[in-house]
Amino acid sequence: MKRMLTCAVLGNFTSRAMNPNLPITPAEIADDCLAAAEEGAAIVHVHVRDPKTELPSMEVAHYAEVVSRIRDVNADLIINLTTGNGGRFDPTDGDPVKPGPKTNLLPPDARVRHIQEIKPDIATLDLNTMVFGGEVVINAPASIRRMGELIMSAGVKPEIELFDSGDIALLKALQKEGHLPAAPLCSIVMGVQFGFAPSPETVLYARGLLPPGAHWTAFGTGRFAFPMVAQSLLAGGHVRIGLEDATKLDADTLAPSNAAMVAKARRMMEDLGHPPMSASEARKLLAL
């Protein structure tokens, strides 16, 4: 049985100091998305950066350029844009009420403005409130409700990002309120410190908590990224890989590109009897 393969192209935290092949400009990001599609990715998950500073950006124009460049070449590839930026609080030492320099808290409307204007196929919706490095990620239920409402009113499918078991409990509570879809698209995120640990036991445990009818992907970060490709498949899930989640093809080899990571994941999928779906097949499965 075929499964969906997503390429997570760059994220917020991978830097060129970690891997010089990380795409930064809208043109580079779009080129990496298209190359990943050529290697078997049906979905691309996209963040953007400020081309001058190389830091994460919420600039709508950068997202719009990436999407336009992809669509000029490939009309089928499923585009998934992040809404993860804007949820971080960095407490100041000695005065934890005062926001520190890494704080980027935004109101929910601002976090989904690019989704409403561009209307991609999918937009991520983080349910985690958790320690993240030295900061705290805050996704209050009221903000999640509002973001979900705005995403779905734009005709975009939310992808629910789940970092721990409490996030799944929150997902179910919001479903009962009618704020999230009955059969959601979910990602089980493993390897973020203080969240789900990347292990076979975690995948099976989290899978068992998901709502009926959920389409789900389990993925790991760092050195667990490729082992979790196999584990997600074996447990009945889909696959995600890319420079957002890891920087190496193996313990000794920096990934030369997102496409190379996708190619390795595709070979693993084929060897395990679950080749990747085409973008059109994934569109049908997700009713996009």
GROMACS .gro file of C-alpha atoms in nm:
model
  288
    1MET     CA    1   0.000   0.000   0.000
    2LYS     CA    2   0.131   0.342  -0.093
    3ARG     CA    3   0.195   0.612   0.167
    4MET     CA    4   0.243   0.988   0.153
    5LEU     CA    5   0.595   1.130   0.160
    6THR     CA    6   0.645   1.486   0.289
    7CYS     CA    7   0.962   1.690   0.256
    8ALA     CA    8   1.012   1.941   0.541
    9VAL     CA    9   1.245   2.176   0.361
   10LEU     CA   10   1.406   2.408   0.619
   11GLY     CA   11   1.219   2.484   0.944
   12ASN     CA   12   1.313   2.751   1.198
   13PHE     CA   13   1.625   2.609   1.358
   14THR     CA   14   1.850   2.445   1.099
   15SER     CA   15   2.122   2.688   0.992
   16ARG     CA   16   2.387   2.695   0.722
   17ALA     CA   17   2.644   2.653   0.998
   18MET     CA   18   2.486   2.311   1.054
   19ASN     CA   19   2.449   2.231   0.683
   20PRO     CA   20   2.561   2.474   0.412
   21ASN     CA   21   2.312   2.321   0.168
   22LEU     CA   22   2.011   2.464   0.352
   23PRO     CA   23   1.793   2.674   0.117
   24ILE     CA   24   1.737   3.031   0.237
   25THR     CA   25   1.596   3.254  -0.038
   26PRO     CA   26   1.247   3.201  -0.182
   27ALA     CA   27   1.403   3.087  -0.509
   28GLU     CA   28   1.625   2.833  -0.332
   29ILE     CA   29   1.336   2.705  -0.121
   30ALA     CA   30   1.112   2.664  -0.426
   31ASP     CA   31   1.388   2.486  -0.618
   32ASP     CA   32   1.438   2.244  -0.328
   33CYS     CA   33   1.063   2.178  -0.316
   34LEU     CA   34   1.052   2.100  -0.686
   35ALA     CA   35   1.359   1.875  -0.665
   36ALA     CA   36   1.204   1.691  -0.370
   37ALA     CA   37   0.891   1.634  -0.577
   38GLU     CA   38   1.102   1.486  -0.855
   39GLU     CA   39   1.238   1.233  -0.604
   40GLY     CA   40   0.894   1.128  -0.480
   41ALA     CA   41   0.763   1.385  -0.231
   42ALA     CA   42   0.388   1.444  -0.268
   43ILE     CA   43   0.388   1.722  -0.006
   44VAL     CA   44   0.635   1.997   0.079
   45HIS     CA   45   0.628   2.162   0.422
   46VAL     CA   46   0.755   2.519   0.397
   47HIS     CA   47   0.898   2.782   0.630
   48VAL     CA   48   1.066   3.097   0.498
   49ARG     CA   49   1.367   3.305   0.601
   50ASP     CA   50   1.476   3.664   0.568
   51PRO     CA   51   1.727   3.636   0.281
   52LYS     CA   52   1.957   3.897   0.439
   53THR     CA   53   1.969   3.771   0.799
   54GLU     CA   54   1.883   3.404   0.726
   55LEU     CA   55   1.651   3.417   1.030
   56PRO     CA   56   1.292   3.284   1.035
   57SER     CA   57   1.040   3.519   0.877
   58MET     CA   58   0.665   3.565   0.868
   59GLU     CA   59   0.679   3.794   0.562
   60VAL     CA   60   0.380   3.711   0.342
   61ALA     CA   61   0.569   3.815   0.029
   62HIS     CA   62   0.836   3.549   0.089
   63TYR     CA   63   0.572   3.276   0.122
   64ALA     CA   64   0.388   3.406  -0.183
   65GLU     CA   65   0.707   3.398  -0.393
   66VAL     CA   66   0.785   3.040  -0.291
   67VAL     CA   67   0.432   2.924  -0.374
   68SER     CA   68   0.427   3.113  -0.705
   69ARG     CA   69   0.761   2.966  -0.813
   70ILE     CA   70   0.642   2.614  -0.730
   71ARG     CA   71   0.309   2.658  -0.906
   72ASP     CA   72   0.476   2.795  -1.219
   73VAL     CA   73   0.635   2.451  -1.262
   74ASN     CA   74   0.422   2.200  -1.072
   75ALA     CA   75   0.047   2.238  -1.025
   76ASP     CA   76  -0.004   1.906  -0.839
   77LEU     CA   77   0.255   1.922  -0.561
   78ILE     CA   78   0.077   1.969  -0.226
   79ILE     CA   79   0.198   2.280  -0.045
   80ASN     CA   80   0.193   2.289   0.335
   81LEU     CA   81   0.283   2.625   0.496
   82THR     CA   82   0.378   2.660   0.861
   83THR     CA   83   0.197   2.874   1.117
   84GLY     CA   84   0.442   2.776   1.391
   85ASN     CA   85   0.615   3.114   1.422
   86GLY     CA   86   0.475   3.352   1.679
   87GLY     CA   87   0.430   3.125   1.980
   88ARG     CA   88   0.759   3.164   2.168
   89PHE     CA   89   0.815   3.339   2.503
   90ASP     CA   90   1.167   3.401   2.635
   91PRO     CA   91   1.150   3.502   3.005
   92THR     CA   92   1.408   3.757   3.114
   93ASP     CA   93   1.643   3.642   3.390
   94GLY     CA   94   1.533   3.795   3.719
   95ASP     CA   95   1.209   3.928   3.572
   96PRO     CA   96   1.024   3.639   3.406
   97VAL     CA   97   0.725   3.858   3.318
   98LYS     CA   98   0.945   4.068   3.089
   99PRO     CA   99   0.986   3.927   2.736
  100GLY     CA  100   1.344   3.841   2.644
  101PRO     CA  101   1.507   3.881   2.302
  102LYS     CA  102   1.387   3.547   2.164
  103THR     CA  103   1.020   3.623   2.232
  104ASN     CA  104   0.813   3.631   1.914
  105LEU     CA  105   0.455   3.604   2.046
  106LEU     CA  106   0.196   3.713   1.792
  107PRO     CA  107  -0.185   3.727   1.800
  108PRO     CA  108  -0.347   3.432   1.621
  109ASP     CA  109  -0.470   3.641   1.325
  110ALA     CA  110  -0.113   3.750   1.249
  111ARG     CA  111   0.014   3.393   1.258
  112VAL     CA  112  -0.223   3.285   0.980
  113ARG     CA  113  -0.231   3.600   0.765
  114HIS     CA  114  -0.020   3.434   0.495
  115ILE     CA  115  -0.255   3.134   0.497
  116GLN     CA  116  -0.560   3.351   0.439
  117GLU     CA  117  -0.392   3.546   0.159
  118ILE     CA  118  -0.217   3.261  -0.023
  119LYS     CA  119  -0.457   2.973   0.053
  120PRO     CA  120  -0.214   2.679   0.031
  121ASP     CA  121  -0.339   2.322   0.039
  122ILE     CA  122  -0.240   2.261   0.403
  123ALA     CA  123  -0.134   2.472   0.701
  124THR     CA  124   0.023   2.339   1.019
  125LEU     CA  125  -0.152   2.402   1.351
  126ASP     CA  126   0.062   2.345   1.662
  127LEU     CA  127  -0.117   2.225   1.975
  128ASN     CA  128   0.188   2.223   2.202
  129THR     CA  129   0.253   2.437   2.505
  130MET     CA  130   0.594   2.321   2.628
  131VAL     CA  131   0.950   2.401   2.729
  132PHE     CA  132   1.154   2.451   2.412
  133GLY     CA  133   1.523   2.505   2.477
  134GLY     CA  134   1.547   2.793   2.722
  135GLU     CA  135   1.211   2.934   2.618
  136VAL     CA  136   0.847   2.830   2.640
  137VAL     CA  137   0.617   2.772   2.344
  138ILE     CA  138   0.266   2.892   2.423
  139ASN     CA  139  -0.035   2.781   2.220
  140ALA     CA  140  -0.333   2.867   2.436
  141PRO     CA  141  -0.664   2.695   2.351
  142ALA     CA  142  -0.826   3.026   2.255
  143SER     CA  143  -0.546   3.097   2.006
  144ILE     CA  144  -0.567   2.747   1.861
  145ARG     CA  145  -0.944   2.781   1.818
  146ARG     CA  146  -0.904   3.111   1.638
  147MET     CA  147  -0.622   2.990   1.413
  148GLY     CA  148  -0.813   2.674   1.326
  149GLU     CA  149  -1.121   2.878   1.242
  150LEU     CA  150  -0.925   3.109   1.013
  151ILE     CA  151  -0.735   2.826   0.844
  152MET     CA  152  -1.050   2.629   0.766
  153SER     CA  153  -1.248   2.937   0.660
  154ALA     CA  154  -0.979   2.993   0.397
  155GLY     CA  155  -1.052   2.647   0.256
  156VAL     CA  156  -0.718   2.512   0.384
  157LYS     CA  157  -0.673   2.177   0.561
  158PRO     CA  158  -0.505   2.205   0.903
  159GLU     CA  159  -0.228   1.959   0.984
  160ILE     CA  160  -0.235   1.910   1.360
  161GLU     CA  161   0.114   1.903   1.513
  162LEU     CA  162   0.132   1.685   1.826
  163PHE     CA  163   0.438   1.701   2.051
  164ASP     CA  164   0.311   1.504   2.351
  165SER     CA  165   0.011   1.305   2.471
  166GLY     CA  166  -0.161   1.609   2.623
  167ASP     CA  167  -0.172   1.765   2.277
  168ILE     CA  168  -0.381   1.470   2.157
  169ALA     CA  169  -0.619   1.518   2.451
  170LEU     CA  170  -0.651   1.885   2.351
  171LEU     CA  171  -0.714   1.783   1.989
  172LYS     CA  172  -1.005   1.565   2.099
  173ALA     CA  173  -1.148   1.838   2.322
  174LEU     CA  174  -1.137   2.090   2.035
  175GLN     CA  175  -1.299   1.835   1.804
  176LYS     CA  176  -1.589   1.797   2.047
  177GLU     CA  177  -1.632   2.174   2.041
  178GLY     CA  178  -1.645   2.165   1.659
  179HIS     CA  179  -1.325   2.365   1.612
  180LEU     CA  180  -1.119   2.095   1.437
  181PRO     CA  181  -1.206   1.831   1.172
  182ALA     CA  182  -1.353   1.497   1.276
  183ALA     CA  183  -1.091   1.293   1.085
  184PRO     CA  184  -0.781   1.512   1.115
  185LEU     CA  185  -0.446   1.515   0.941
  186CYS     CA  186  -0.186   1.476   1.218
  187SER     CA  187   0.190   1.478   1.269
  188ILE     CA  188   0.343   1.301   1.568
  189VAL     CA  189   0.658   1.502   1.640
  190MET     CA  190   0.933   1.309   1.818
  191GLY     CA  191   1.276   1.416   1.936
  192VAL     CA  192   1.207   1.767   2.063
  193GLN     CA  193   1.349   1.772   2.415
  194PHE     CA  194   1.074   1.738   2.681
  195GLY     CA  195   0.825   1.615   2.421
  196PHE     CA  196   0.759   1.274   2.266
  197ALA     CA  197   1.073   1.058   2.274
  198PRO     CA  198   1.164   0.903   1.936
  199SER     CA  199   1.101   0.533   1.984
  200PRO     CA  200   0.884   0.250   1.850
  201GLU     CA  201   0.690   0.253   2.177
  202THR     CA  202   0.608   0.622   2.133
  203VAL     CA  203   0.476   0.572   1.781
  204LEU     CA  204   0.246   0.291   1.887
  205TYR     CA  205   0.130   0.476   2.200
  206ALA     CA  206   0.055   0.799   2.015
  207ARG     CA  207  -0.113   0.616   1.728
  208GLY     CA  208  -0.345   0.451   1.977
  209LEU     CA  209  -0.454   0.788   2.115
  210LEU     CA  210  -0.543   0.946   1.781
  211PRO     CA  211  -0.907   1.007   1.685
  212PRO     CA  212  -1.075   0.756   1.452
  213GLY     CA  213  -1.008   0.818   1.085
  214ALA     CA  214  -0.695   1.028   1.139
  215HIS     CA  215  -0.432   1.038   0.866
  216TRP     CA  216  -0.100   1.054   1.048
  217THR     CA  217   0.274   1.078   1.008
  218ALA     CA  218   0.527   1.008   1.282
  219PHE     CA  219   0.871   1.160   1.239
  220GLY     CA  220   1.189   1.206   1.438
  221THR     CA  221   1.453   1.474   1.455
  222GLY     CA  222   1.831   1.455   1.430
  223ARG     CA  223   1.981   1.106   1.424
  224PHE     CA  224   1.634   0.957   1.473
  225ALA     CA  225   1.493   1.100   1.149
  226PHE     CA  226   1.557   0.804   0.921
  227PRO     CA  227   1.488   0.530   1.182
  228MET     CA  228   1.148   0.691   1.238
  229VAL     CA  229   1.077   0.678   0.864
  230ALA     CA  230   1.079   0.300   0.895
  231GLN     CA  231   0.893   0.298   1.226
  232SER     CA  232   0.612   0.520   1.098
  233LEU     CA  233   0.567   0.297   0.795
  234LEU     CA  234   0.568  -0.022   1.001
  235ALA     CA  235   0.304   0.122   1.233
  236GLY     CA  236   0.076   0.220   0.943
  237GLY     CA  237   0.169   0.586   0.909
  238HIS     CA  238   0.306   0.817   0.643
  239VAL     CA  239   0.657   0.961   0.611
  240ARG     CA  240   0.830   1.295   0.658
  241ILE     CA  241   1.198   1.383   0.607
  242GLY     CA  242   1.403   1.691   0.520
  243LEU     CA  243   1.653   1.949   0.637
  244GLU     CA  244   1.406   2.087   0.891
  245ASP     CA  245   1.433   1.763   1.086
  246ALA     CA  246   1.792   1.650   1.025
  247THR     CA  247   2.110   1.758   0.851
  248LYS     CA  248   2.271   1.423   0.766
  249LEU     CA  249   2.206   1.130   0.537
  250ASP     CA  250   2.388   0.903   0.782
  251ALA     CA  251   2.620   0.943   1.079
  252ASP     CA  252   2.911   1.058   0.864
  253THR     CA  253   2.750   1.233   0.566
  254LEU     CA  254   2.594   1.578   0.549
  255ALA     CA  255   2.287   1.573   0.330
  256PRO     CA  256   2.374   1.739  -0.003
  257SER     CA  257   2.012   1.845  -0.049
  258ASN     CA  258   1.653   1.789   0.055
  259ALA     CA  259   1.611   1.585  -0.262
  260ALA     CA  260   1.884   1.344  -0.150
  261MET     CA  261   1.704   1.292   0.180
  262VAL     CA  262   1.375   1.230   0.001
  263ALA     CA  263   1.545   0.985  -0.236
  264LYS     CA  264   1.678   0.784   0.060
  265ALA     CA  265   1.337   0.785   0.229
  266ARG     CA  266   1.173   0.677  -0.097
  267ARG     CA  267   1.410   0.382  -0.127
  268MET     CA  268   1.331   0.282   0.231
  269MET     CA  269   0.960   0.303   0.157
  270GLU     CA  270   0.997   0.092  -0.155
  271ASP     CA  271   1.209  -0.167   0.027
  272LEU     CA  272   0.944  -0.194   0.298
  273GLY     CA  273   0.665  -0.240   0.044
  274HIS     CA  274   0.505   0.104   0.078
  275PRO     CA  275   0.616   0.321  -0.216
  276PRO     CA  276   0.526   0.691  -0.209
  277MET     CA  277   0.197   0.819  -0.343
  278SER     CA  278   0.196   1.068  -0.625
  279ALA     CA  279   0.074   1.416  -0.541
  280SER     CA  280  -0.255   1.349  -0.718
  281GLU     CA  281  -0.306   1.026  -0.519
  282ALA     CA  282  -0.233   1.211  -0.194
  283ARG     CA  283  -0.478   1.485  -0.294
  284LYS     CA  284  -0.748   1.222  -0.336
  285LEU     CA  285  -0.669   1.059  -0.001
  286LEU     CA  286  -0.684   1.393   0.182
  287ALA     CA  287  -0.984   1.521  -0.017
  288LEU     CA  288  -0.799   1.838  -0.115
   0.00000   0.00000   0.00000
